[in-house]
XYZ file of C-alpha atoms in Angstrom:
571
model
C -0.318 -0.042 -0.175
C 3.026 2.245 0.821
C 4.192 1.678 -2.962
C 0.981 3.109 -4.278
C 0.705 6.044 -2.023
C 4.715 6.667 -3.097
C 3.301 6.902 -6.666
C 0.490 9.675 -5.984
C 2.829 12.788 -7.022
C 4.049 10.936 -9.936
C 0.403 10.537 -11.417
C -0.801 13.893 -10.190
C 2.375 15.564 -12.299
C 2.200 13.395 -15.144
C -1.605 14.782 -14.938
C -0.574 18.417 -14.861
C 1.639 17.979 -17.930
C -0.763 16.431 -19.939
C -3.332 19.126 -18.982
C -1.188 22.269 -19.614
C -0.312 20.227 -23.264
C -3.455 19.787 -23.883
C -4.543 23.409 -23.079
C -1.519 24.963 -24.725
C -2.083 22.589 -28.042
C -5.922 24.409 -27.921
C -4.221 27.600 -28.407
C -1.230 27.218 -30.585
C -3.198 25.300 -33.377
C -5.028 28.207 -34.205
C -1.994 30.483 -35.132
C 0.898 28.040 -35.601
C 0.230 24.997 -37.627
C 3.631 23.647 -37.413
C 3.492 22.902 -33.975
C 0.949 19.978 -34.574
C 3.438 17.698 -35.267
C 5.187 18.138 -31.804
C 1.610 17.773 -29.753
C 1.277 14.901 -31.862
C 4.525 13.365 -31.544
C 4.290 13.828 -28.106
C 0.167 12.884 -27.770
C 1.609 8.942 -29.760
C 4.750 8.771 -27.329
C 2.986 8.779 -24.207
C -0.075 6.532 -25.212
C 2.644 4.082 -26.791
C 4.828 4.528 -23.741
C 1.616 3.879 -21.075
C 0.620 0.805 -23.165
C 3.382 -0.951 -23.424
C 3.631 -0.299 -19.391
C 0.020 -1.280 -18.916
C 0.276 -4.241 -21.058
C 3.610 -5.634 -19.192
C 1.367 -4.630 -15.822
C -1.274 -6.658 -16.699
C 0.781 -10.182 -18.261
C 2.220 -10.179 -15.401
C -0.818 -9.834 -12.756
C -2.529 -12.659 -15.051
C 0.481 -14.585 -15.077
C 1.180 -14.439 -11.496
C -3.177 -15.462 -11.265
C -2.513 -18.421 -13.552
C 0.735 -19.323 -12.188
C 0.389 -22.843 -10.011
C 3.703 -23.400 -8.714
C 5.707 -20.642 -6.363
C 8.264 -19.296 -8.846
C 6.456 -16.405 -9.476
C 4.152 -15.977 -6.583
C 6.906 -15.647 -4.424
C 8.102 -12.814 -5.960
C 6.696 -9.566 -4.307
C 8.999 -7.051 -5.690
C 7.538 -8.069 -8.971
C 3.948 -7.934 -7.953
C 4.488 -4.447 -6.447
C 5.528 -3.145 -9.973
C 2.901 -4.926 -12.118
C 0.359 -3.085 -9.894
C 1.917 0.076 -10.183
C 2.050 -0.280 -13.915
C -1.551 -1.115 -13.487
C -2.876 1.565 -10.977
C -0.859 4.336 -12.497
C -0.711 3.645 -16.084
C -4.386 2.328 -16.848
C -6.187 5.563 -15.988
C -3.435 8.409 -17.522
C -3.674 5.442 -21.003
C -7.199 6.179 -20.496
C -6.788 9.704 -20.290
C -4.667 9.531 -23.306
C -6.791 7.545 -25.375
C -9.623 10.451 -24.690
C -7.736 12.975 -25.645
C -6.389 10.903 -29.021
C -10.312 10.847 -29.685
C -10.970 13.839 -29.228
C -8.343 15.174 -31.170
C -9.100 12.934 -34.046
C -12.545 14.169 -34.192
C -11.863 17.863 -34.302
C -9.500 16.996 -36.934
C -9.495 13.648 -38.604
C -6.606 14.093 -41.055
C -4.499 13.628 -38.378
C -4.085 10.183 -38.305
C -2.804 10.412 -41.805
C 1.144 10.922 -41.922
C 4.515 9.170 -40.492
C 3.481 9.525 -36.337
C 0.348 7.934 -36.039
C 1.217 5.283 -38.693
C 4.943 4.841 -36.944
C 3.938 4.014 -33.331
C 0.589 2.401 -34.406
C 2.909 -0.039 -36.231
C 5.270 -0.216 -33.515
C 2.597 -1.102 -31.514
C 1.235 -3.829 -33.014
C 4.812 -5.514 -34.306
C 5.521 -5.648 -30.280
C 2.187 -6.924 -29.018
C 2.490 -9.316 -32.437
C 6.416 -10.678 -31.441
C 5.643 -10.764 -27.527
C 1.884 -12.518 -28.451
C 3.995 -15.261 -30.826
C 7.167 -15.828 -28.851
C 5.033 -16.179 -25.635
C 2.364 -18.833 -26.944
C 5.347 -20.619 -28.410
C 6.852 -21.093 -25.241
C 3.584 -22.177 -23.569
C 3.663 -24.592 -26.208
C 6.996 -25.767 -25.100
C 5.674 -25.742 -21.349
C 3.030 -28.194 -21.996
C 5.725 -30.614 -23.856
C 7.999 -30.404 -21.389
C 5.659 -30.376 -18.407
C 7.093 -27.213 -17.461
C 6.278 -25.535 -13.594
C 6.272 -21.550 -15.646
C 3.341 -22.510 -17.970
C 0.661 -20.228 -16.153
C 3.489 -16.977 -16.855
C 3.498 -18.328 -20.677
C -0.084 -18.531 -20.399
C -0.995 -14.984 -19.119
C 1.764 -13.158 -21.497
C 0.337 -15.081 -24.169
C -3.367 -14.195 -23.206
C -2.629 -10.292 -22.457
C -0.592 -9.872 -25.553
C -2.869 -11.489 -28.063
C -5.715 -9.400 -26.858
C -3.442 -6.162 -27.133
C -2.266 -6.962 -30.711
C -5.713 -7.703 -31.623
C -7.224 -4.401 -29.783
C -4.086 -2.450 -31.521
C -5.346 -3.923 -34.814
C -8.754 -3.035 -34.029
C -8.066 0.368 -33.690
C -5.670 1.310 -35.902
C -7.786 0.051 -38.945
C -10.445 1.550 -38.099
C -8.600 5.591 -38.015
C -5.188 5.227 -40.075
C -5.773 5.307 -44.050
C -5.257 1.559 -45.214
C -2.405 2.007 -47.356
C -0.637 3.979 -44.337
C -0.983 0.984 -41.901
C 0.043 -1.567 -44.882
C 3.951 -1.557 -44.035
C 2.830 -3.499 -40.458
C 1.041 -6.742 -42.902
C 4.961 -7.027 -44.600
C 6.862 -6.845 -41.193
C 4.404 -8.947 -39.624
C 4.469 -11.422 -42.665
C 8.641 -11.217 -42.525
C 8.150 -12.133 -38.637
C 5.574 -14.977 -38.846
C 7.316 -16.296 -42.241
C 10.391 -16.727 -40.453
C 8.759 -18.613 -37.090
C 6.884 -20.994 -39.597
C 9.863 -21.753 -41.543
C 11.666 -22.202 -37.964
C 9.016 -24.491 -37.271
C 9.070 -26.608 -40.364
C 12.831 -26.828 -39.765
C 12.482 -28.292 -36.253
C 9.584 -30.731 -37.943
C 11.903 -32.028 -40.693
C 14.914 -32.122 -37.902
C 12.460 -34.704 -35.634
C 11.644 -37.005 -38.693
C 14.938 -36.909 -40.267
C 16.999 -37.704 -36.895
C 14.394 -39.959 -36.369
C 15.335 -41.870 -39.296
C 18.755 -41.700 -39.336
C 18.909 -42.917 -35.585
C 17.821 -46.143 -36.945
C 20.448 -48.735 -36.271
C 20.569 -49.741 -40.105
C 22.110 -46.563 -40.370
C 24.918 -45.282 -37.606
C 24.171 -47.677 -34.914
C 23.320 -44.923 -32.279
C 20.383 -44.484 -29.996
C 16.860 -44.925 -31.243
C 15.171 -41.499 -30.857
C 11.204 -41.821 -30.234
C 9.444 -39.308 -32.041
C 7.776 -37.744 -29.182
C 10.263 -38.007 -26.856
C 12.144 -34.574 -24.909
C 15.290 -34.754 -27.343
C 12.773 -34.792 -30.764
C 11.477 -31.278 -31.508
C 9.123 -32.532 -33.857
C 5.980 -31.543 -31.125
C 7.025 -28.343 -31.212
C 7.810 -27.274 -34.386
C 4.227 -28.672 -35.234
C 2.950 -26.087 -32.686
C 5.434 -23.342 -34.022
C 4.114 -24.216 -37.641
C 0.905 -23.687 -36.754
C 0.889 -20.507 -34.200
C 3.250 -18.172 -36.832
C 1.110 -20.382 -40.073
C -2.375 -19.166 -39.008
C -0.544 -15.533 -38.379
C 0.920 -15.610 -41.594
C -2.102 -16.517 -43.316
C -3.309 -13.425 -41.838
C -0.935 -10.881 -42.118
C 0.398 -12.185 -45.974
C -2.688 -14.232 -47.758
C -5.432 -11.625 -46.373
C -3.347 -8.608 -46.526
C 0.042 -7.856 -47.498
C -0.567 -9.966 -50.821
C -3.496 -8.377 -51.821
C -2.065 -6.251 -53.981
C 0.740 -7.256 -55.990
C 2.070 -5.015 -58.731
C 3.462 -1.870 -56.074
C 7.350 -1.323 -55.245
C 7.022 -2.568 -51.356
C 5.257 -5.745 -52.697
C 7.957 -6.381 -55.024
C 10.782 -5.729 -53.063
C 9.537 -7.827 -50.121
C 9.019 -10.460 -52.721
C 12.526 -9.778 -54.265
C 14.797 -9.497 -51.161
C 13.119 -11.138 -47.892
C 11.317 -14.149 -49.919
C 13.832 -14.907 -53.250
C 17.025 -13.606 -51.824
C 16.814 -14.404 -48.029
C 15.594 -17.683 -48.456
C 18.065 -18.954 -51.385
C 20.659 -17.660 -48.943
C 19.098 -20.116 -46.377
C 19.081 -22.744 -48.805
C 22.514 -22.713 -50.426
C 23.949 -22.379 -47.441
C 22.280 -24.715 -45.340
C 22.707 -27.376 -48.692
C 26.509 -26.823 -48.337
C 26.966 -26.964 -44.838
C 25.265 -30.837 -45.435
C 27.206 -31.584 -48.254
C 30.502 -30.430 -46.108
C 30.143 -33.002 -43.562
C 29.655 -35.893 -46.089
C 32.464 -35.551 -48.007
C 34.319 -34.597 -44.445
C 33.491 -38.088 -43.494
C 34.322 -39.676 -46.568
C 37.231 -37.487 -47.404
C 38.357 -34.926 -45.248
C 39.328 -35.233 -41.682
C 36.655 -35.640 -39.466
C 37.171 -35.038 -35.831
C 35.526 -37.959 -34.513
C 34.984 -41.111 -36.110
C 31.851 -41.684 -34.616
C 29.246 -41.232 -37.652
C 26.540 -40.962 -35.256
C 28.114 -37.550 -33.525
C 29.763 -36.419 -37.459
C 26.517 -36.403 -38.267
C 24.434 -34.847 -35.269
C 23.543 -31.695 -36.902
C 22.742 -32.982 -40.616
C 19.349 -33.667 -40.297
C 18.638 -30.037 -39.337
C 21.309 -28.834 -42.151
C 19.334 -30.837 -44.713
C 15.856 -29.648 -42.947
C 16.892 -25.915 -43.341
C 18.121 -26.644 -47.038
C 14.621 -28.001 -47.875
C 12.607 -25.733 -45.958
C 13.990 -22.916 -47.828
C 14.445 -23.956 -51.165
C 10.665 -24.133 -50.398
C 10.074 -21.106 -48.852
C 12.012 -19.832 -52.319
C 9.675 -21.824 -54.576
C 6.733 -20.238 -53.088
C 7.938 -16.354 -53.343
C 9.287 -16.919 -56.928
C 6.089 -18.391 -58.532
C 4.651 -14.844 -57.000
C 6.429 -13.027 -59.483
C 4.584 -12.650 -62.804
C 5.632 -14.696 -65.506
C 4.529 -12.356 -69.137
C 5.863 -13.611 -72.158
C 7.313 -10.093 -72.642
C 10.316 -9.806 -70.211
C 9.679 -6.898 -67.692
C 12.155 -5.739 -65.323
C 10.640 -7.406 -62.478
C 11.859 -10.939 -63.712
C 15.147 -9.280 -64.514
C 15.064 -8.183 -61.143
C 14.682 -11.699 -59.789
C 17.244 -13.167 -62.141
C 19.929 -10.522 -61.583
C 19.261 -10.835 -57.922
C 19.426 -14.714 -57.464
C 23.068 -14.838 -59.999
C 24.218 -11.391 -58.130
C 24.160 -13.850 -54.447
C 25.259 -17.453 -56.017
C 28.319 -15.428 -57.665
C 29.252 -13.863 -54.379
C 28.667 -17.033 -52.791
C 31.085 -18.890 -55.605
C 33.638 -16.223 -55.200
C 33.635 -16.478 -51.311
C 34.662 -20.330 -52.171
C 37.055 -19.347 -54.581
C 38.596 -17.266 -51.533
C 38.647 -20.049 -49.046
C 40.379 -22.299 -51.969
C 42.862 -20.371 -52.610
C 42.852 -19.653 -48.127
C 42.993 -23.293 -48.428
C 46.047 -24.077 -50.551
C 47.864 -21.382 -48.831
C 47.787 -23.683 -45.570
C 48.690 -26.595 -46.880
C 51.884 -24.685 -48.677
C 52.805 -22.575 -45.453
C 51.624 -26.180 -43.194
C 49.523 -23.834 -40.598
C 45.929 -25.516 -40.369
C 44.572 -22.592 -39.103
C 40.755 -22.701 -39.622
C 38.610 -24.153 -36.830
C 41.337 -26.275 -35.996
C 40.416 -28.393 -39.065
C 43.515 -29.374 -41.501
C 43.512 -27.883 -45.114
C 41.956 -30.130 -46.661
C 38.689 -29.974 -44.766
C 38.713 -26.175 -45.651
C 39.256 -27.013 -49.194
C 36.352 -28.847 -48.845
C 34.205 -26.577 -47.292
C 35.148 -24.127 -50.331
C 34.776 -26.655 -52.902
C 31.452 -27.611 -51.560
C 30.138 -24.042 -51.607
C 30.911 -24.042 -55.656
C 29.534 -27.134 -56.272
C 26.549 -25.683 -55.010
C 26.073 -21.771 -55.919
C 28.226 -22.279 -59.212
C 25.778 -23.966 -60.943
C 22.633 -21.694 -60.050
C 24.997 -18.967 -61.115
C 25.562 -20.325 -64.482
C 22.050 -21.429 -65.162
C 21.092 -17.993 -64.308
C 23.940 -16.254 -66.376
C 23.901 -18.202 -69.015
C 20.117 -16.997 -69.984
C 21.090 -13.610 -69.004
C 23.234 -13.426 -71.578
C 21.129 -16.011 -74.262
C 18.557 -13.173 -73.842
C 21.173 -9.883 -74.092
C 22.193 -11.530 -77.237
C 18.655 -11.874 -78.501
C 17.364 -8.208 -77.872
C 20.874 -6.372 -77.004
C 19.207 -2.964 -77.250
C 16.259 -3.512 -74.542
C 18.859 -6.163 -72.384
C 22.003 -3.808 -72.361
C 19.826 -0.398 -72.008
C 18.075 -1.962 -68.158
C 18.620 0.093 -65.420
C 18.438 -3.259 -63.788
C 21.708 -4.751 -65.980
C 23.576 -1.776 -65.290
C 23.075 -1.702 -62.006
C 23.605 -4.970 -61.680
C 27.142 -4.641 -63.313
C 27.996 -1.497 -61.383
C 27.909 -2.932 -57.989
C 29.729 -6.237 -59.071
C 32.779 -4.444 -60.216
C 32.576 -1.558 -58.119
C 32.459 -3.361 -54.850
C 34.562 -5.536 -55.795
C 36.708 -3.539 -57.140
C 37.111 -1.676 -53.968
C 37.126 -4.912 -51.892
C 40.603 -5.994 -54.733
C 42.257 -2.395 -53.990
C 41.865 -3.067 -50.000
C 43.090 -6.704 -49.914
C 46.270 -5.142 -52.432
C 46.895 -2.481 -49.693
C 46.754 -5.131 -46.557
C 48.812 -7.037 -48.438
C 51.429 -4.440 -49.519
C 51.495 -3.735 -45.765
C 52.111 -6.880 -44.332
C 54.380 -7.253 -47.170
C 56.870 -4.191 -45.945
C 56.254 -5.086 -42.430
C 58.166 -8.320 -43.152
C 60.830 -6.886 -44.886
C 61.068 -3.520 -42.082
C 61.119 -6.522 -39.298
C 63.491 -8.498 -41.079
C 60.498 -11.525 -40.694
C 59.411 -12.039 -44.399
C 59.150 -15.598 -44.983
C 56.566 -18.155 -45.172
C 55.193 -17.045 -42.026
C 53.927 -13.837 -43.603
C 53.068 -15.221 -46.779
C 50.523 -17.227 -43.957
C 49.394 -14.230 -42.984
C 48.109 -13.017 -46.309
C 46.537 -15.985 -47.043
C 43.356 -14.038 -46.082
C 43.496 -10.859 -47.963
C 45.624 -12.788 -51.650
C 42.373 -15.120 -51.271
C 39.757 -11.693 -51.471
C 42.447 -10.273 -54.116
C 42.016 -13.149 -56.523
C 38.519 -13.508 -56.306
C 37.074 -10.081 -56.558
C 39.514 -9.270 -59.140
C 37.778 -11.658 -61.131
C 34.525 -10.898 -60.783
C 35.721 -6.961 -61.042
C 37.439 -7.870 -64.382
C 35.391 -9.885 -65.737
C 31.827 -7.623 -65.338
C 33.775 -4.284 -65.617
C 35.071 -5.869 -69.714
C 31.045 -6.283 -69.822
C 30.362 -3.040 -69.334
C 33.544 -1.674 -71.740
C 31.401 -3.085 -73.878
C 27.834 -2.083 -73.037
C 28.555 1.296 -71.744
C 27.543 2.978 -75.046
C 24.195 1.878 -74.914
C 22.164 4.431 -73.250
C 20.211 3.215 -69.928
C 16.297 3.324 -71.035
C 13.938 4.337 -67.881
C 10.389 3.170 -67.885
C 8.479 6.677 -68.205
C 6.499 7.211 -65.455
C 2.889 7.925 -65.328
C 2.748 11.693 -63.731
C -1.518 12.469 -64.197
C -4.358 10.232 -64.110
C -7.623 11.615 -64.400
C -10.398 9.120 -63.271
C -13.729 9.690 -64.229
C -16.162 7.558 -62.494
C -17.883 6.910 -59.247
C -16.464 8.330 -55.888
C -13.692 5.901 -54.765
C -11.537 7.089 -52.216
C -9.982 3.678 -51.812
C -9.412 3.021 -55.420
C -7.376 6.497 -55.228
C -5.091 6.009 -52.192
C -4.030 2.525 -53.526
C -3.464 4.179 -57.066
C -1.141 6.768 -55.441
C 0.510 3.619 -53.379
C 1.229 1.192 -56.416
C 1.970 4.066 -59.469
C 3.469 7.071 -57.404
C 1.273 8.826 -59.953
C -0.720 12.224 -59.342
C -4.230 10.994 -59.443
C -7.661 13.693 -59.850
C -10.914 13.073 -59.587
C -13.994 13.631 -62.044
C -17.710 11.777 -60.283
C -20.259 10.725 -63.019
C -23.852 11.700 -62.329
C -24.754 8.179 -64.437
C -22.208 6.035 -62.547
C -23.888 5.308 -59.655
C -24.402 1.646 -59.852
C -20.253 1.087 -61.021
C -17.535 -0.269 -59.298
C -14.468 0.245 -60.104
C -11.848 -2.803 -60.886
C -8.962 -1.417 -58.436
C -6.617 -4.151 -59.670
C -7.424 -3.431 -63.325
C -6.795 0.093 -63.317
C -3.640 -0.146 -61.204
C -2.367 -2.853 -63.895
C -3.291 -0.750 -66.905
C -1.595 2.765 -65.094
C 1.514 0.779 -64.419
C 1.892 -0.695 -68.200
C 1.394 2.907 -70.121
C 4.240 4.167 -70.941
C 2.152 7.857 -71.168
C 2.655 10.406 -68.871
C -1.101 12.011 -69.115
C -3.808 9.108 -68.633
C -7.505 9.528 -68.948
C -9.148 6.578 -67.267
C -12.855 6.389 -67.715
C -15.268 3.726 -66.072
C -18.064 2.719 -68.651
C -20.246 -0.457 -68.853
C -18.141 -2.201 -70.733
C -15.154 -1.961 -68.661
C -12.474 0.232 -67.969
C -11.881 2.894 -71.306
C -7.696 4.486 -71.010
C -7.137 7.351 -72.647
C -3.589 9.136 -73.432
C -4.118 12.729 -73.503
C -1.607 15.165 -74.514
C -1.433 19.134 -72.485
């Protein structure tokens, strides 16, 4: 009780500050609109902070109530903190919520812009993360019969409720396009969790198969034993899969033609999963080669291949996720910049991996010549096998995509050589590769002079240069090859796609169409309402597709009973 009374002065002080700022904002708003962002930031930052405080307090109290053991119940200081969070933060959060609601009523446009979108997105993502982690922890507690199950359930219930409330309120006041970014962040988080769950399931199945006596004569692993991750993987996959369906299928994947969607699919969906798949496959193949050709750290096959089920499962899940996101990309007969970006991105990832492999090969050769096996305590043969594995996995991928790109460049050299995607690809590879080669060369010269001046030039100096030499050779080859290609193509003028600058819509009133069209194309959209078009409905995706494909600067888009009609106009 003394703790609660000690918080009364703080409560009064915060209330006074809020009242003063609110009063001042009314006076300033009428004369100086520049003060509005400051007031908005204070409102939403305070609301977010109080939201976090109250939610943490409620989660702590419910966890304590559901905790049937004495692990949490014996912590009296935690009880005092949670009570204080709720008693102090609850009324303040209610007050700031009323203040925000009144401000929005007076000026509905206040929900537009960076500040409300940022804090709403932050609150939604934090709630999602804690809810997802707590739910998975609760599943883990059930499987292992842990005594802290009540604590995990309390956090999951409170943060799950907070997540739903934040989404409901934000979706009702913040414009759909402004709040759309949180669906992509949520899609990434839930997809990553689903990937981990799938890996755990596949790892458990593979571990069960490989633990049979016919393979390594190791101890048989039961499917539902505490050591087998199948059950926790199934729980993780089910929870995260359901959340991913909401975030991705129901929301983020609705509009497939804007920059945000393409960036997510290409970078996270295609590029990220391909890196995971190539890395995991390389690790699996490396362990197999080391066992049969290299120098394994143990002669026990079960111990050596203990992590192989996980790497194989990760490779399979990575390729599965890569295939799914790759299938989302448009596959049209006419070559587009989206297809180009996909092919050049995969080519760059696999080429960089191959270059890393070449560098490691050179390092391994130098180690063998200087008789200094330093990498991870393994012999030079293991280092060489690791490099060969990376090249063996990534090399064919690069060759497949790069040969397809070069074949297209020979058939249609004007469009391919003049593509900004290809020019950026060449600039990055010979630019970054050249810089890395120069830095490596400087490092080699510094070590060479250091050996000469210290009268210690010899095999030890050569061994110290091995990484710099490896990077110099591999990046030099990459930079030189792509510079030669650029040298023959630099005379070709890069043709950037013309963007639509003005679009005039004529048809029924549709603020949603205007917002989505602006977000997807970046066009300046104006609108005229037809008096005889009350029963017509705009096909939003079709309009966005037509505007995206058009090369005209000014368009008139007319909605008729027969469909959408696009008319290029001039001024």
